[in-house]
PDB file of C-alpha atoms in Angstrom:
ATOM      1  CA  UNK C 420     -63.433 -17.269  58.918  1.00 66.00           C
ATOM      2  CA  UNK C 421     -63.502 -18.717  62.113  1.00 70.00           C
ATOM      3  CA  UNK C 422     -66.414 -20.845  61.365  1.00 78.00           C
ATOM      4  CA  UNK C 423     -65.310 -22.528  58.844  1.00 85.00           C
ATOM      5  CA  UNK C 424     -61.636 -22.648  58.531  1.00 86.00           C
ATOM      6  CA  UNK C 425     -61.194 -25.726  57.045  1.00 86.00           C
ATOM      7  CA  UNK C 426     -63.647 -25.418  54.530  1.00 88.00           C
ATOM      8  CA  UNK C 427     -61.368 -22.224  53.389  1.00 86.00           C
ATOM      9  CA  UNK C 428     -58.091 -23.571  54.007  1.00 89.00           C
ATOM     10  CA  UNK C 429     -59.183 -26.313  51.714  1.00 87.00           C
ATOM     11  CA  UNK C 430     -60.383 -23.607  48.985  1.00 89.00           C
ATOM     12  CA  UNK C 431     -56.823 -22.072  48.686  1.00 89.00           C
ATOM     13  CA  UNK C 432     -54.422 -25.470  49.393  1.00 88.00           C
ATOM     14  CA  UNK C 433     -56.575 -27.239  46.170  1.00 90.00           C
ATOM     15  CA  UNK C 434     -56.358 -23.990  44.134  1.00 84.00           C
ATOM     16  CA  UNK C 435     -59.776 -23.359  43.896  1.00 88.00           C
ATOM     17  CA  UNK C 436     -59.298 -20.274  44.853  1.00 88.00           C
ATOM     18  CA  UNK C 437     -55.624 -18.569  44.382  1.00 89.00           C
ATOM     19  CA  UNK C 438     -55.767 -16.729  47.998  1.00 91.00           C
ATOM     20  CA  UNK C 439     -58.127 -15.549  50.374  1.00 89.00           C
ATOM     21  CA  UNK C 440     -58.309 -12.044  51.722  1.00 91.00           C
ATOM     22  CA  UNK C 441     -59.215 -12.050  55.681  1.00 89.00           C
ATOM     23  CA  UNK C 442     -61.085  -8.748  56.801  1.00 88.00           C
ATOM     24  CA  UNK C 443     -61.306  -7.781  60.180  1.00 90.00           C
ATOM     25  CA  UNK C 444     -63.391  -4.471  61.334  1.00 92.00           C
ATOM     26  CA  UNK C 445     -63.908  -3.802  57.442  1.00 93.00           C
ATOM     27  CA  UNK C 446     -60.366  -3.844  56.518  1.00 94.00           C
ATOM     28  CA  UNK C 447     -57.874  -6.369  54.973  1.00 94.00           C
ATOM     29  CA  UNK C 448     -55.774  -8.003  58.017  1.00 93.00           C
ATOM     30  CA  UNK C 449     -54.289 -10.658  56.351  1.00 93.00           C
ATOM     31  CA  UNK C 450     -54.071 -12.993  53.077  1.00 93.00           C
ATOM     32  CA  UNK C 451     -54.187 -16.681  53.218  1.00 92.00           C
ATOM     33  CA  UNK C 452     -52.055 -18.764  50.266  1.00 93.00           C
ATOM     34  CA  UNK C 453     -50.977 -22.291  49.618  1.00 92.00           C
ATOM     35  CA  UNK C 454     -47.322 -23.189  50.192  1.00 93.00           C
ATOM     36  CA  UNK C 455     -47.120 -23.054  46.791  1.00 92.00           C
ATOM     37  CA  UNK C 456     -48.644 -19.776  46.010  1.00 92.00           C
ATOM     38  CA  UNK C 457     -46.222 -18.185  48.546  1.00 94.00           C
ATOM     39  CA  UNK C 458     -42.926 -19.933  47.299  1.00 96.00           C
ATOM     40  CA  UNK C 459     -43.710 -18.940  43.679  1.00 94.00           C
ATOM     41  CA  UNK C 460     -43.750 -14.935  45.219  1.00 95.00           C
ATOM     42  CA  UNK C 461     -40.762 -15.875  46.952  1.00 97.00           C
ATOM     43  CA  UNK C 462     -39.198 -16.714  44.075  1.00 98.00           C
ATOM     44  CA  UNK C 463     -40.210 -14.124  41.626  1.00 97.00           C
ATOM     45  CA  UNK C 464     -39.702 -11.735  44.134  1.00 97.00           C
ATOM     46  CA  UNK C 465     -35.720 -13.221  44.508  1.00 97.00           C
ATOM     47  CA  UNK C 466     -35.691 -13.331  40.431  1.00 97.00           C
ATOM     48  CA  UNK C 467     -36.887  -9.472  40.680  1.00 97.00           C
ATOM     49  CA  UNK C 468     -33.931  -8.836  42.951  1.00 97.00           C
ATOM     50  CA  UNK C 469     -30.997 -10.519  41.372  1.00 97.00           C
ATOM     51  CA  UNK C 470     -32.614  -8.949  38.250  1.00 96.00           C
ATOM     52  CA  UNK C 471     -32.731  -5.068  39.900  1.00 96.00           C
ATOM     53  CA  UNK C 472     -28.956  -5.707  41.057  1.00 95.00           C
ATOM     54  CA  UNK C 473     -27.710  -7.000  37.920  1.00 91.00           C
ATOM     55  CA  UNK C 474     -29.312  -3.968  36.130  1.00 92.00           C
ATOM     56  CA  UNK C 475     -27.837  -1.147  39.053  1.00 92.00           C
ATOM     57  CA  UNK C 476     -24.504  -2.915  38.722  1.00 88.00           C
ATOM     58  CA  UNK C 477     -24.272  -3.480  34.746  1.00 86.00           C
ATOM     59  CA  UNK C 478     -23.069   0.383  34.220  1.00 86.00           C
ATOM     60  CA  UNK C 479     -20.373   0.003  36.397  1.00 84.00           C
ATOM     61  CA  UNK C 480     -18.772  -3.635  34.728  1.00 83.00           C
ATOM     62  CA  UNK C 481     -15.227  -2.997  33.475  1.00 81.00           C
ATOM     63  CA  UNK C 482     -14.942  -4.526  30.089  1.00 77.00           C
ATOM     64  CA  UNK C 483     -11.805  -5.417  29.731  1.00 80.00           C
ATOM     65  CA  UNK C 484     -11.564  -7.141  32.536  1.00 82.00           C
ATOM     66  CA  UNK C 485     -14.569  -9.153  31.843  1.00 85.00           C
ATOM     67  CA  UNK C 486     -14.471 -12.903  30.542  1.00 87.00           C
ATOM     68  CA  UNK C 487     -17.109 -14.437  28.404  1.00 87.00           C
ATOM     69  CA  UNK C 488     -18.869 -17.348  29.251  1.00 90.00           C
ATOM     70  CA  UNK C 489     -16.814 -19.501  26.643  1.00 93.00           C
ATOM     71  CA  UNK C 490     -13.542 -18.154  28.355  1.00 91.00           C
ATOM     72  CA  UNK C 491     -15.207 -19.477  31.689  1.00 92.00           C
ATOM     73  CA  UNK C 492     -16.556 -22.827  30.134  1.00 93.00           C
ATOM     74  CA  UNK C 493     -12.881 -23.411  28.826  1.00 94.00           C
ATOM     75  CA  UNK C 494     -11.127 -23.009  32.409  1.00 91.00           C
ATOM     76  CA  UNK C 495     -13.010 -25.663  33.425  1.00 92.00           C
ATOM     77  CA  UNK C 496     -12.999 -27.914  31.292  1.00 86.00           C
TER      78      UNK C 496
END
């Protein structure tokens, strides 16, 4: 990797590749990603936990006490 660094960083940052895995003593030490690549797991992985709250807090919603997104639109309107 040393080596040729460039030639890999390249690889991943034009999306030839979609990440490189780095070994080091025959194991995986690290992954290499574009910008890109790593704010589109950011964000799934933020969708994934708004999603996961949403789901563990759903049972507990009061109903009557709820307003519907019409009800909202029409406050501020």
């Amino acid at each position: 990797m040393a080596g040729c660094f460039s030639v890999h960083l390249e690889a991943v940052t034009s999306a030839a590749v979609p990440h490189l895995v780095i070994i080091d003593d025959d194991e995986p030490a690290a992954v290499l990603l574009s910008v890109d690549a790593y704010q589109a797991l950011q964000d799934e992985l933020e969708d994934l936990r708004s999603e996961r709250l949403a789901i563990e807090r759903l049972p507990g919603i009061d109903s009557d006490v709820t307003v519907s997104l019409e009800e909202m639109n029409a406050r501020f309107e």
